[in-house]
Every structure is written in C-alpha cells, then in structure tokens.
XYZ file of C-alpha atoms in Angstrom:
650
model
C 70.232 -4.653 25.339
C 72.711 -1.799 26.161
C 76.417 -3.227 25.477
C 79.636 -2.317 24.011
C 78.891 -5.417 21.475
C 75.870 -4.352 21.321
C 75.878 -4.214 17.191
C 78.126 -6.954 16.621
C 75.089 -9.035 18.832
C 72.595 -8.390 16.584
C 74.512 -9.105 13.479
C 75.123 -12.640 15.225
C 71.258 -12.981 16.372
C 70.029 -11.150 12.370
C 72.274 -13.689 10.536
C 70.450 -16.473 12.728
C 67.416 -16.119 11.921
C 67.936 -15.216 8.463
C 69.787 -18.948 8.202
C 67.097 -20.172 9.253
C 64.586 -18.683 6.296
C 67.114 -20.114 4.386
C 67.101 -23.666 5.614
C 63.242 -23.002 4.359
C 64.208 -21.586 1.345
C 66.582 -23.855 -0.236
C 64.488 -26.832 -0.236
C 61.023 -25.072 -0.751
C 62.326 -24.077 -4.126
C 62.974 -27.941 -4.937
C 60.082 -29.340 -3.342
C 56.843 -26.691 -4.173
C 58.536 -24.219 -6.709
C 60.150 -27.630 -8.633
C 57.396 -30.319 -8.321
C 59.536 -33.380 -7.313
C 62.242 -32.672 -9.776
C 59.594 -32.110 -12.839
C 60.509 -28.537 -13.405
C 63.832 -27.853 -15.006
C 66.775 -26.690 -13.602
C 67.397 -24.125 -15.558
C 64.053 -22.360 -14.070
C 64.403 -23.512 -10.542
C 67.773 -21.630 -10.550
C 66.458 -17.991 -12.109
C 64.113 -18.293 -9.508
C 66.255 -18.668 -7.222
C 68.493 -16.473 -7.945
C 65.631 -13.906 -8.947
C 65.697 -13.022 -4.974
C 68.835 -11.685 -5.027
C 69.299 -10.350 -7.910
C 66.284 -7.811 -6.402
C 67.762 -6.869 -3.043
C 70.449 -5.478 -4.693
C 68.245 -2.748 -4.747
C 68.338 -2.192 -1.236
C 71.179 -0.111 -0.458
C 69.820 2.419 -2.543
C 66.834 1.977 -0.622
C 69.066 2.727 2.342
C 70.177 5.533 0.888
C 67.199 7.447 0.293
C 64.772 6.340 3.612
C 67.926 5.818 6.139
C 69.447 2.565 7.377
C 67.664 3.054 10.882
C 64.111 3.078 9.506
C 64.532 -0.177 6.567
C 66.701 -1.858 9.282
C 64.086 -1.902 11.420
C 61.209 -2.346 9.157
C 63.307 -5.280 7.463
C 64.112 -7.071 10.485
C 60.355 -7.027 11.568
C 59.429 -8.420 8.536
C 61.764 -10.763 8.482
C 60.830 -11.823 11.851
C 57.167 -12.623 11.068
C 58.203 -14.233 7.974
C 60.401 -16.774 10.631
C 57.589 -17.073 12.950
C 54.901 -17.623 10.362
C 57.218 -20.324 8.807
C 56.832 -22.420 12.352
C 52.786 -22.077 11.807
C 52.431 -23.109 7.696
C 51.138 -25.524 6.559
C 53.468 -26.118 4.098
C 52.531 -26.045 -0.057
C 53.039 -22.125 -1.276
C 52.261 -20.850 1.166
C 55.655 -21.938 2.531
C 57.026 -20.933 -0.769
C 56.160 -17.359 -0.404
C 57.014 -16.938 3.299
C 60.488 -18.636 2.932
C 60.716 -15.855 0.338
C 59.193 -13.070 1.622
C 61.550 -13.945 4.615
C 64.888 -14.074 2.353
C 64.026 -10.865 0.742
C 63.336 -9.259 4.091
C 66.536 -10.797 5.428
C 68.312 -9.327 2.350
C 67.353 -5.973 2.724
C 67.915 -5.817 6.546
C 71.687 -7.397 5.590
C 71.993 -4.032 3.819
C 70.636 -1.842 5.964
C 72.919 -3.087 9.415
C 75.688 -2.969 6.766
C 74.872 0.951 6.741
C 75.685 0.817 10.311
C 78.558 -1.764 11.197
C 82.034 -0.881 9.064
C 83.346 -4.152 10.505
C 81.646 -7.098 10.293
C 83.909 -9.857 11.230
C 82.797 -10.347 14.761
C 79.246 -10.738 13.970
C 79.430 -12.995 10.879
C 81.569 -14.873 13.147
C 79.363 -15.102 16.273
C 76.274 -15.239 13.868
C 77.494 -18.727 11.850
C 79.178 -20.270 14.919
C 75.354 -19.754 16.525
C 73.877 -20.625 13.570
C 75.755 -24.253 13.075
C 75.749 -24.885 17.123
C 71.962 -24.370 16.821
C 71.672 -26.356 14.863
C 73.606 -29.158 16.237
C 71.610 -28.972 19.250
C 68.368 -29.435 17.600
C 69.941 -32.187 15.896
C 69.484 -30.700 12.838
C 65.782 -31.342 13.146
C 64.982 -27.445 12.379
C 62.467 -25.648 15.261
C 60.344 -24.705 11.860
C 59.551 -28.474 11.305
C 58.768 -29.700 14.889
C 55.098 -28.207 15.240
C 55.077 -28.323 19.036
C 54.663 -25.456 21.795
C 58.710 -26.139 22.347
C 59.793 -25.163 18.835
C 57.487 -21.598 19.450
C 59.180 -20.612 22.452
C 62.551 -20.793 20.912
C 61.647 -19.258 18.247
C 60.096 -16.536 19.944
C 62.940 -16.038 22.262
C 65.424 -15.696 19.029
C 63.557 -13.655 16.904
C 62.917 -11.019 20.148
C 66.445 -10.460 20.638
C 66.795 -9.446 17.320
C 64.045 -6.944 17.479
C 65.251 -5.799 20.714
C 69.292 -5.483 19.061
C 67.388 -3.600 15.968
C 65.591 -1.393 18.634
C 68.240 -0.753 21.121
C 70.876 0.501 18.278
C 68.068 3.028 16.874
C 68.213 4.213 20.041
C 71.568 4.557 20.982
C 72.414 8.234 20.435
C 76.439 7.271 19.996
C 75.695 4.851 17.075
C 75.754 7.286 14.053
C 75.667 4.909 10.770
C 78.846 3.323 10.720
C 79.258 1.267 14.233
C 82.373 -0.006 14.164
C 83.721 -3.318 15.318
C 87.002 -4.050 15.845
C 88.314 -7.841 16.816
C 91.964 -6.819 15.470
C 91.876 -4.343 18.169
C 92.209 -0.909 15.805
C 89.451 1.592 16.154
C 88.922 4.877 15.012
C 88.928 7.610 17.340
C 88.867 11.123 17.358
C 85.124 10.868 15.067
C 82.266 8.524 14.469
C 82.124 8.630 10.601
C 78.269 8.828 9.363
C 76.765 8.079 6.141
C 78.537 7.744 3.499
C 82.116 8.649 5.095
C 84.722 6.605 4.307
C 85.258 3.542 7.309
C 86.497 0.197 7.056
C 85.016 -3.208 6.301
C 84.076 -3.805 2.687
C 85.889 -6.574 2.087
C 84.169 -8.323 5.669
C 80.655 -7.777 4.370
C 82.305 -9.577 0.663
C 82.724 -12.723 2.172
C 79.128 -12.529 4.148
C 78.146 -15.071 1.527
C 80.651 -17.136 0.472
C 81.256 -17.245 4.517
C 77.710 -19.004 4.432
C 78.322 -21.327 1.522
C 80.895 -23.125 3.373
C 80.170 -22.936 6.087
C 76.993 -24.842 5.316
C 78.392 -26.683 3.269
C 80.955 -28.527 5.333
C 82.746 -26.149 7.907
C 80.360 -25.290 10.219
C 78.042 -28.162 9.209
C 76.874 -30.257 12.152
C 75.050 -32.556 9.777
C 78.898 -33.146 8.091
C 80.021 -33.845 11.598
C 77.892 -36.377 11.804
C 78.658 -38.080 8.348
C 81.853 -37.871 8.718
C 81.804 -39.610 11.797
C 80.058 -42.775 10.601
C 82.717 -42.840 7.866
C 85.655 -43.351 10.249
C 83.832 -46.568 11.149
C 83.861 -47.973 7.696
C 84.453 -46.927 3.639
C 80.135 -47.852 3.988
C 79.007 -45.816 7.164
C 78.855 -47.488 10.177
C 76.272 -50.876 11.306
C 75.668 -48.421 14.988
C 75.603 -44.369 15.216
C 79.358 -43.382 16.653
C 80.191 -42.269 20.133
C 79.892 -38.187 19.599
C 78.481 -38.337 16.484
C 78.782 -34.336 16.305
C 81.502 -34.184 18.200
C 84.094 -32.929 14.781
C 82.061 -29.817 15.197
C 83.530 -28.200 18.472
C 87.249 -28.829 16.825
C 85.382 -27.135 13.782
C 83.723 -24.088 15.670
C 87.080 -23.970 17.927
C 89.338 -23.409 14.985
C 87.331 -21.110 12.983
C 86.169 -18.356 16.609
C 89.977 -18.497 17.151
C 91.040 -18.194 13.503
C 88.329 -15.353 12.879
C 89.163 -13.359 16.143
C 92.832 -13.690 16.785
C 95.092 -11.105 14.514
C 96.577 -13.135 12.685
C 100.435 -13.037 12.708
C 102.308 -11.029 9.830
C 104.648 -14.447 8.710
C 101.245 -16.210 8.548
C 98.840 -14.505 6.831
C 98.687 -17.009 3.290
C 98.437 -19.967 5.730
C 94.438 -19.388 6.435
C 93.707 -19.390 2.515
C 96.272 -22.125 1.820
C 94.399 -24.179 4.568
C 90.740 -23.049 3.422
C 91.926 -24.240 -0.531
C 92.786 -27.848 1.242
C 89.865 -28.426 2.580
C 87.823 -27.161 -0.139
C 89.192 -29.476 -2.938
C 89.482 -32.687 -0.330
C 85.623 -32.050 0.197
C 85.505 -31.609 -3.404
C 87.569 -33.977 -4.796
C 88.400 -36.486 -1.812
C 86.955 -39.937 -0.302
C 84.317 -39.726 2.539
C 86.325 -40.984 4.761
C 88.488 -37.460 4.661
C 85.570 -35.992 5.352
C 86.042 -35.281 8.776
C 89.535 -33.201 7.373
C 88.401 -31.384 4.974
C 85.816 -29.678 7.414
C 88.894 -29.016 9.651
C 90.765 -27.628 7.391
C 87.497 -25.704 5.776
C 87.112 -24.317 9.233
C 90.553 -22.845 10.280
C 91.010 -21.424 6.906
C 87.598 -20.137 6.650
C 87.858 -18.066 10.280
C 91.722 -17.334 9.563
C 90.425 -15.553 6.250
C 87.727 -13.559 8.158
C 90.394 -12.349 10.253
C 92.086 -10.636 7.368
C 89.752 -8.232 5.902
C 89.597 -7.828 9.483
C 93.130 -6.379 9.665
C 92.783 -4.664 5.999
C 92.226 -1.412 6.915
C 89.960 -0.546 3.520
C 87.942 2.035 3.572
C 84.178 1.463 2.448
C 81.240 3.800 2.342
C 78.229 3.093 3.832
C 76.506 2.340 0.752
C 79.253 0.144 -0.812
C 79.421 -2.218 2.550
C 75.744 -2.666 1.843
C 76.560 -3.406 -1.823
C 79.960 -5.609 -0.794
C 77.322 -7.841 1.716
C 74.320 -7.988 -0.832
C 77.067 -9.231 -3.382
C 78.666 -11.608 -1.421
C 75.495 -13.447 -0.708
C 74.556 -13.388 -4.399
C 77.945 -15.671 -4.752
C 75.945 -17.230 -1.855
C 73.173 -17.680 -4.344
C 74.738 -18.263 -7.042
C 77.561 -21.439 -5.793
C 74.699 -23.642 -3.946
C 72.618 -23.240 -7.333
C 75.677 -24.589 -9.519
C 76.593 -26.904 -7.183
C 73.405 -28.581 -7.032
C 71.942 -28.278 -10.385
C 75.133 -30.665 -11.181
C 73.136 -33.558 -10.171
C 69.826 -32.649 -12.156
C 71.867 -31.654 -15.112
C 75.426 -33.289 -14.718
C 78.490 -32.195 -15.178
C 81.468 -32.535 -12.359
C 80.861 -30.138 -9.394
C 84.496 -30.500 -7.396
C 84.938 -27.272 -8.932
C 82.762 -25.195 -7.016
C 84.158 -24.951 -3.815
C 87.490 -24.903 -4.943
C 86.403 -21.761 -6.670
C 84.931 -20.136 -3.918
C 87.549 -20.408 -1.177
C 89.904 -19.086 -3.736
C 87.561 -15.803 -3.941
C 87.673 -16.376 -0.263
C 91.436 -16.363 -0.690
C 91.645 -13.465 -2.994
C 89.801 -11.035 -1.115
C 91.493 -12.096 2.077
C 94.543 -11.458 0.591
C 93.751 -8.624 -1.348
C 93.018 -6.308 1.674
C 96.785 -6.674 3.524
C 97.546 -4.232 0.398
C 94.968 -1.532 0.685
C 96.190 1.736 2.978
C 95.077 2.202 6.270
C 93.149 4.952 7.809
C 94.669 8.007 7.997
C 92.646 8.974 11.353
C 94.206 7.214 14.707
C 93.673 4.124 16.235
C 94.065 2.711 19.639
C 92.267 -0.786 20.989
C 88.665 -0.874 20.770
C 86.937 -4.280 22.841
C 87.426 -6.999 21.112
C 85.447 -10.004 21.158
C 87.410 -12.590 23.364
C 88.867 -15.016 20.966
C 89.985 -17.898 23.689
C 86.776 -17.746 25.312
C 84.610 -17.538 23.115
C 85.767 -20.412 21.474
C 85.395 -22.666 24.562
C 82.342 -21.860 24.455
C 81.433 -23.189 21.439
C 83.087 -26.111 21.482
C 81.257 -27.221 25.071
C 78.308 -26.381 23.243
C 79.281 -28.844 20.238
C 80.316 -31.196 22.866
C 76.576 -30.644 24.384
C 74.961 -31.597 21.025
C 77.161 -34.504 20.270
C 75.812 -36.015 23.767
C 72.663 -34.910 23.393
C 72.412 -36.702 19.965
C 74.787 -39.615 20.245
C 74.427 -43.468 20.083
C 71.192 -45.112 21.315
C 70.706 -48.116 22.525
C 68.284 -50.949 20.562
C 66.982 -53.869 21.799
C 68.047 -56.725 19.240
C 67.003 -60.535 18.621
C 67.669 -62.449 21.951
C 65.562 -64.922 21.635
C 66.173 -66.928 18.023
C 66.221 -65.362 15.066
C 62.407 -64.449 13.664
C 60.712 -66.767 11.681
C 59.419 -63.717 9.811
C 61.227 -60.462 8.775
C 58.733 -57.420 7.647
C 61.387 -55.846 4.979
C 60.324 -51.769 3.587
C 61.884 -50.110 0.667
C 61.380 -46.441 0.343
C 62.779 -43.694 -1.547
C 62.123 -40.267 0.853
C 63.143 -37.534 -1.074
C 65.576 -36.416 1.406
C 62.498 -36.330 3.846
C 60.623 -33.369 2.442
C 56.709 -34.647 2.401
C 54.626 -33.585 -0.804
C 53.782 -30.090 1.039
C 57.532 -29.334 1.144
C 58.166 -30.264 4.617
C 60.477 -32.099 6.736
C 57.890 -34.762 8.013
C 60.134 -36.909 9.934
C 56.510 -38.182 12.085
C 55.245 -39.187 8.094
C 58.265 -41.008 7.295
C 57.983 -42.909 10.913
C 54.561 -43.944 10.953
C 55.072 -45.034 6.884
C 57.435 -46.635 7.618
C 55.837 -48.965 10.823
C 57.246 -51.098 13.230
C 59.652 -52.759 10.362
C 62.410 -55.027 11.156
C 64.130 -54.171 7.864
C 63.869 -50.721 6.084
C 66.003 -50.003 2.412
C 66.063 -46.098 1.822
C 66.587 -44.272 -1.519
C 67.821 -40.611 -1.500
C 69.036 -40.089 1.924
C 70.588 -36.677 2.891
C 72.932 -36.710 5.006
C 73.675 -32.934 5.427
C 73.261 -31.032 1.610
C 73.170 -27.186 1.458
C 70.133 -27.079 -0.611
C 67.773 -29.458 1.506
C 68.607 -27.629 4.732
C 72.204 -29.318 5.919
C 69.748 -31.941 7.792
C 71.245 -35.455 8.474
C 67.891 -37.256 7.663
C 69.784 -40.186 8.195
C 70.502 -39.469 11.898
C 66.526 -38.849 12.475
C 64.850 -41.274 11.080
C 67.137 -44.064 12.182
C 66.913 -41.952 16.219
C 63.104 -42.266 16.106
C 62.887 -45.487 14.442
C 65.574 -46.900 16.880
C 67.100 -48.534 14.044
C 71.290 -48.858 13.864
C 72.003 -47.687 9.516
C 74.078 -48.769 7.030
C 75.484 -45.340 4.350
C 76.452 -45.368 1.209
C 77.213 -42.427 -0.612
C 76.113 -42.506 -4.608
C 76.315 -38.613 -5.251
C 79.459 -36.973 -3.440
C 79.715 -37.856 0.481
C 76.514 -36.858 1.578
C 73.541 -38.359 -0.486
C 72.456 -41.879 -1.284
C 70.962 -44.982 0.273
C 71.357 -46.740 3.049
C 70.082 -49.490 5.484
C 68.772 -50.027 8.733
C 68.202 -53.046 10.926
C 67.088 -54.308 14.463
C 69.468 -56.762 13.821
C 73.599 -56.611 13.633
C 74.828 -56.101 10.340
C 77.893 -57.606 9.315
C 79.627 -57.204 5.863
C 79.007 -53.788 4.278
C 80.578 -53.603 1.069
C 79.239 -50.818 -2.301
C 79.547 -50.682 -5.624
C 79.471 -47.932 -7.691
C 77.170 -48.521 -11.129
C 77.826 -47.339 -14.138
C 76.852 -43.756 -14.970
C 75.639 -44.345 -18.413
C 75.322 -40.866 -18.789
C 72.617 -40.144 -15.949
C 73.869 -37.178 -14.164
C 73.536 -38.395 -10.681
C 75.609 -40.880 -8.802
C 74.092 -44.584 -8.682
C 75.785 -47.451 -6.646
C 74.411 -50.609 -4.700
C 74.697 -51.382 -1.325
C 74.676 -54.851 0.345
C 74.907 -55.858 4.012
C 74.124 -59.181 5.761
C 72.045 -59.201 8.426
C 72.797 -61.629 11.367
C 69.773 -62.997 13.009
C 72.431 -65.249 14.760
C 71.931 -69.562 15.162
C 73.768 -69.021 11.461
C 70.440 -67.581 10.341
C 71.396 -64.442 7.645
C 69.711 -62.329 5.343
C 71.570 -60.579 2.513
C 70.191 -57.655 2.032
C 71.352 -54.861 -1.310
C 70.366 -51.532 -1.409
C 69.645 -49.768 -4.785
C 68.531 -46.474 -6.592
C 68.934 -47.025 -10.507
C 69.681 -43.052 -12.404
C 68.872 -43.644 -16.062
C 69.478 -40.693 -18.595
C 65.913 -39.131 -18.705
C 63.986 -40.979 -21.179
C 65.995 -44.040 -21.002
C 65.683 -47.693 -18.985
C 68.455 -48.621 -16.579
C 69.004 -52.208 -17.565
C 72.690 -51.539 -17.781
C 73.181 -50.623 -13.724
C 70.393 -53.272 -13.606
C 72.233 -56.175 -14.405
C 75.513 -54.348 -12.446
C 73.011 -54.364 -9.491
C 71.755 -58.035 -10.180
C 75.349 -59.709 -10.796
C 76.498 -58.126 -8.066
C 74.041 -58.738 -5.357
C 74.306 -62.494 -6.836
C 78.064 -62.453 -5.658
C 77.562 -60.977 -2.609
C 74.735 -63.129 -1.021
C 76.827 -66.442 -2.349
C 74.240 -68.650 -1.740
C 72.820 -66.540 1.879
C 69.064 -65.976 0.721
C 68.760 -62.692 -0.770
C 67.120 -58.981 -0.875
C 67.257 -56.437 -3.410
C 64.735 -53.791 -3.398
C 64.959 -49.577 -3.728
C 63.611 -47.379 -6.493
C 64.879 -49.008 -9.274
C 63.462 -46.730 -11.979
C 61.856 -49.125 -14.581
C 58.500 -50.522 -15.027
C 57.389 -54.769 -14.839
C 58.138 -56.052 -18.896
C 61.050 -53.408 -18.798
C 64.314 -54.872 -19.669
C 65.582 -53.048 -16.592
C 63.113 -55.104 -14.889
C 63.714 -58.147 -16.325
C 67.615 -58.216 -15.313
C 66.657 -59.494 -12.094
C 64.098 -61.914 -13.312
C 66.480 -63.071 -15.650
C 68.890 -63.505 -13.384
C 66.532 -65.857 -11.029
C 64.979 -63.838 -8.838
C 61.540 -63.095 -8.225
C 59.510 -59.893 -8.337
C 57.990 -60.017 -4.766
C 54.519 -58.185 -5.876
C 53.840 -60.347 -8.757
C 50.782 -61.424 -7.129
C 49.499 -57.905 -6.564
C 50.123 -55.984 -10.073
C 49.827 -53.635 -10.772
C 51.511 -51.878 -7.688
C 52.184 -48.182 -8.484
C 53.947 -46.118 -6.246
C 54.820 -42.767 -7.690
C 53.619 -39.948 -7.330
C 52.525 -40.464 -4.129
C 49.280 -38.398 -4.680
C 48.158 -39.561 -7.516
C 50.157 -43.366 -8.037
C 50.965 -44.363 -11.752
C 54.265 -45.866 -12.038
C 55.484 -48.853 -10.437
C 58.988 -48.131 -10.142
C 59.911 -49.584 -6.446
C 60.155 -52.605 -6.024
C 61.497 -55.913 -3.603
C 63.205 -58.815 -5.720
C 63.818 -61.973 -3.641
C 65.686 -65.374 -4.037
C 63.627 -68.343 -4.635
C 64.485 -69.974 -0.691
C 62.280 -66.870 0.654
C 58.796 -66.341 0.847
C 57.313 -63.273 1.007
C 53.643 -62.394 1.852
C 51.447 -59.315 2.760
C 53.397 -57.538 -0.018
C 51.617 -53.397 0.072
C 52.571 -50.221 -1.049
C 51.471 -47.807 1.972
C 49.436 -44.761 1.395
C 51.443 -41.157 2.979
C 52.983 -38.358 1.154
C 55.896 -38.116 3.445
C 57.473 -38.500 0.122
C 56.705 -37.873 -3.383
C 56.969 -42.399 -3.468
C 54.879 -44.488 -1.784
C 57.339 -47.274 0.372
C 56.482 -50.948 -0.856
C 56.568 -53.397 2.442
C 56.423 -57.206 2.615
C 57.029 -59.782 4.958
C 60.160 -62.164 4.641
C 59.469 -66.223 5.456
C 63.242 -66.839 6.488
C 64.586 -70.567 5.742
C 66.255 -72.383 9.221
C 69.466 -72.310 9.788
C 69.850 -75.637 8.233
C 68.209 -74.993 5.324
C 70.870 -72.405 4.681
C-alpha cells in the first residue's frame, strides 16, 4: 500500500475496525454485564468508562517503547479480537473479546496519533466509510451474520489495516509524525519526529466527539431510515419508504465536503452554528424533524473538523496521543450519560447539545493559535468533491439494496382467523448478548399481526441498528412505529394486511425514567372486516404497579376502536390480580390467556413472571394461546389465534 495517502487510509481503516468493535462492546455491556437491567446503571457506566480511563496510559507506553512497535502490536490484537467476535458464541466470551478489542483499539489510536500529525482526512474517511459500510449491510453488522460472507469481508477489512500498518512501519521517510494536510498546508524542509511540535492536536481531540455525534445522528444509517419513516406520518409509516437510506447520501456528502474543503474566513463560524442547531433539533425537536437534524449535524461536524485542520496549532506526539484518547473518553462519558437517563431518569436532550458546543469551541479556538514557524507548501490533499460524490453514490446504492419490499396481502377476502403475536424484543438482542434476528423470526413464526415492544431504531448504545426495519424485512411485513423514549425507541405493529388510522398517545410518566405510549392502528381485511390493534409497553417506576398508565391505555384503546373488534397487547409489567391488570378487565376487555394461567413470560430462560399479555374485546373469540419458548430476547413472545366477526357483525 505504497501510496501518498497511506497514513490517511490506514487511519480510516483502523477507525472502521475500532467502530465495529464498539458496536459489539456497547450492547454487550448492557445485555451481558448488565444482565437484563438487573445491574445498577452506575455500575454499568463504571465498567464501560473504566477501559477508556485505563487506555490513558497508552501515550506514556508509546513514548517509552515507540509508536511503531506499539502500533503494530495493538493493531494485531485489535484485528484478532475483531475476527474472534465473528465466531464468538456470545455470553461473557463475547464481552471480554469486545473489551480486549476496544482496549487494543484505543492503544492503537494513541500510537497512530504519535505518527500522524494531521488526522482530519483519515478521521473523515474513516467515519464516512464506517457509516457507508453499516448502510450497505442494512445496519446488520458482519459480526452477527454467522456466514462465510461475513468471514470473508471481515478478513479483508482487518487485512487492510494490517497491511497499512506494516507499510507505514517500512516506509523510510515516515519518521514518527506523518503530516496529512487537507487544507493545502504542509511543512517543508524537515520532517518532525518524536516529540517535536507539529500541528494536529485539536483534530485528534475531536475524534471521540465526532464518533459520538456521527453515531448518534449525523452519519447513522438507522437514523436516516427512521427519519424517512417519520416523513410519512407522526406514527412512522405503514410501508417502508422508497430509498429509506437516502438521507444518508446527503449527510455523508455534506460531511465530507465540509471536512475536506478549506473553510472561507467569513464563513468559519457557520459550521459550529449548524452543528449546534442540528444537536438542538435532535435533542428537543419532534420526530418529524429528525432528518433535518441529521443533515445539519453532518454539515456542521464536517466543517468543524476542517477548522481544526487549518488551525496551525502545534502539538507534540505525546500530546496528540492524549488528545485522541481524551476525545474518546468524551465519547464514552457522553454515551453513558445520554443512555443512562433512560434507566435513572433525568433529561438528556442537553447532552448532544453540550458535545456539539464543545466541538464548536475546540474548532473555533484553534483559529487563534499561531501557525508553525516552518514554511508551508501545498501537499497532497484528499479531493473533496470526488470523495463526497463517491460517498453519496454508495449511500444511494445502500438505499436501493435495503429499500421497500413487496408484501403479498389479502387478495381473496378477509381471513376467518388471524394469528397475533406480542413480543418484547429487547432491541433485538438475545440472552447470549448477540443480535439474533433469525431467532426473533423463528419465535414470531408465520404470524399475521405482530405487536413489538422495546424496538430500537438507531440507539448508538445498541450498535446503531434499525432493528425494526431489519426484522420487518425478514418477516416481509410492513410496519407502523411509535416512539416512546426519544425518536428512536418505542413500540411497533407489523401486519400482513393494510393498516389505517395510526394514532399515538403519550402516557403519564408517573416517575418512571423511560417514556411510554400507546399506538393504535386499524387492520383492514377488506369487505368491511377490520381489527383495531393497540400496542403498548407500560413503564412503572421501580417497585410500583403501572395502574395510572394502564387506565390511560384502556381509555385510549376503547375510544380508538369505537366499536371495532379490539386487541390490546404488549409488555404490561403487571401480573394478574394487580391493579393495572384489573384496569383492562374492568374496562370490559378479556384476558386472552385466562384459560392457560399461569402463563409466565419473563425472564426467557427461567420465566417466573406473567407480565406480557393480550387483551381482546368480547366479540373476538380466541384459541391456541401460548408463550413461545425462545431466548432471542429476555421475554417470551405470547401468541393467540383470533376468530374475526363477520362484516355484518361489525
């Protein structure tokens, strides 16, 4: 890989590999170390943050041993862990492999920071490549595939990093600091080595914040597809939209152009303003503006990176290492604080705004620093427009690959019976901590209507997957989504028949940290036969019964159905005999599992709680009630067959 952009390409590929490991590490902390929310959030956060703090010793190690040997050794461990995760059976093995890969990746980052003076081109291409790769696989990471294709692509990825690292070491003119200058400036007449001051410290400091904001909103394929669905209605969309990932193409183009184009003097403050505006919309705006938030954040983030590249600020190799790892610590703290809010219960919209403000301060602060005392000449910048065009093209290819699918709906009149499944899918992660789409598909079976709880559509903490889109594609069932906690987490209804009149109602929080809602849709079987379906996930404060929310759902459901046969299903976090359970039976609804009680559903491996339920109106006959055995989530799915009234009866 003897190329003038060798260092840039190596940094980009390494960042992609590290991001892949992070997408396993973060959900593993929650699902494996966290043991299905039984571990206190404070302990989870301490475990996650501890490894980033430990990595702060890496710059001293690099200074003592040397950047080259430390970088090669760390890259080898990182690549080995990445490949091992593809074969890992899940559980604690997966957790410790991901932890090892994360720590090795952070050490590698410190080592390459000591050798690359200006990181902005590599960071830009790495963040873009990671986003595009995630989009091209439909946000279903290679580590979860379990196929030879995943192995082949993973081997190619790690081989690129190892070849790049080897080529960097063997390159005789590298020294210990390779300058990569996207804004057309490069020292000439000398190649600084060791701890000699060269530009780049502020760019390295933005590594973690850029990874956080990019993964949360700016460069997330899952956020792009979710944003598209909200453009079709407040409750998501009943049909996956054409070019579901299209916003990603615009976002990556804006990001690359912003990062690799020299900013004009008069427009330099614009990038921090755009970034801050996007973060505010993401943190506080309604779901319908999610796409706008994504585009603003992408454009502003790229522009802020460009400002650090042109600052001319001096930093030693050691300082660059600390800057890179300090930025990654910001990533870890930001991620923990943002998502811990859903367990502990405090506002978290301010977090992305604060990180955006920090990025803006770092970007603008560099403008006041002195330029290096060495002459400058035009270097070999990464061409902005071709890079942006290629990125946009690949994003639109991903949109074509993962666009809408054709679903065979009822063509011969309404069915006599409908199989309905209610399932808390825990963001798609099974008890072994792996994203188990195949297991979820088997558990759902050939259901006609599926009610889902704990649906994740892009939380960075869970790897940034659009779990709903992935599962709906496997089931070949269109969906309607309703957010409950932010725009990316909530409940959904999938149906093999057309749906109408999607409505949502936020439920009173009553002290619960995580939001809750009720989603109503009407399934149209044609010939006047309809079924009202209400999906919900009650969220009581710890140790209390969600009776207030239950009454709100029952009231909403009966008013929404307005005489149409009704089903209310989901994770109710209440058991038969409790006040919340009685709120539904007291409203005239029937327990579909009354004949087979007790029907335990949680936890999935050794269930001892009856908290997942299906209630129906008295005019619906039910049969074959069951809790399906599966460990694809921490809950068991519950299913029942409904016999529909005739159109005249409705």
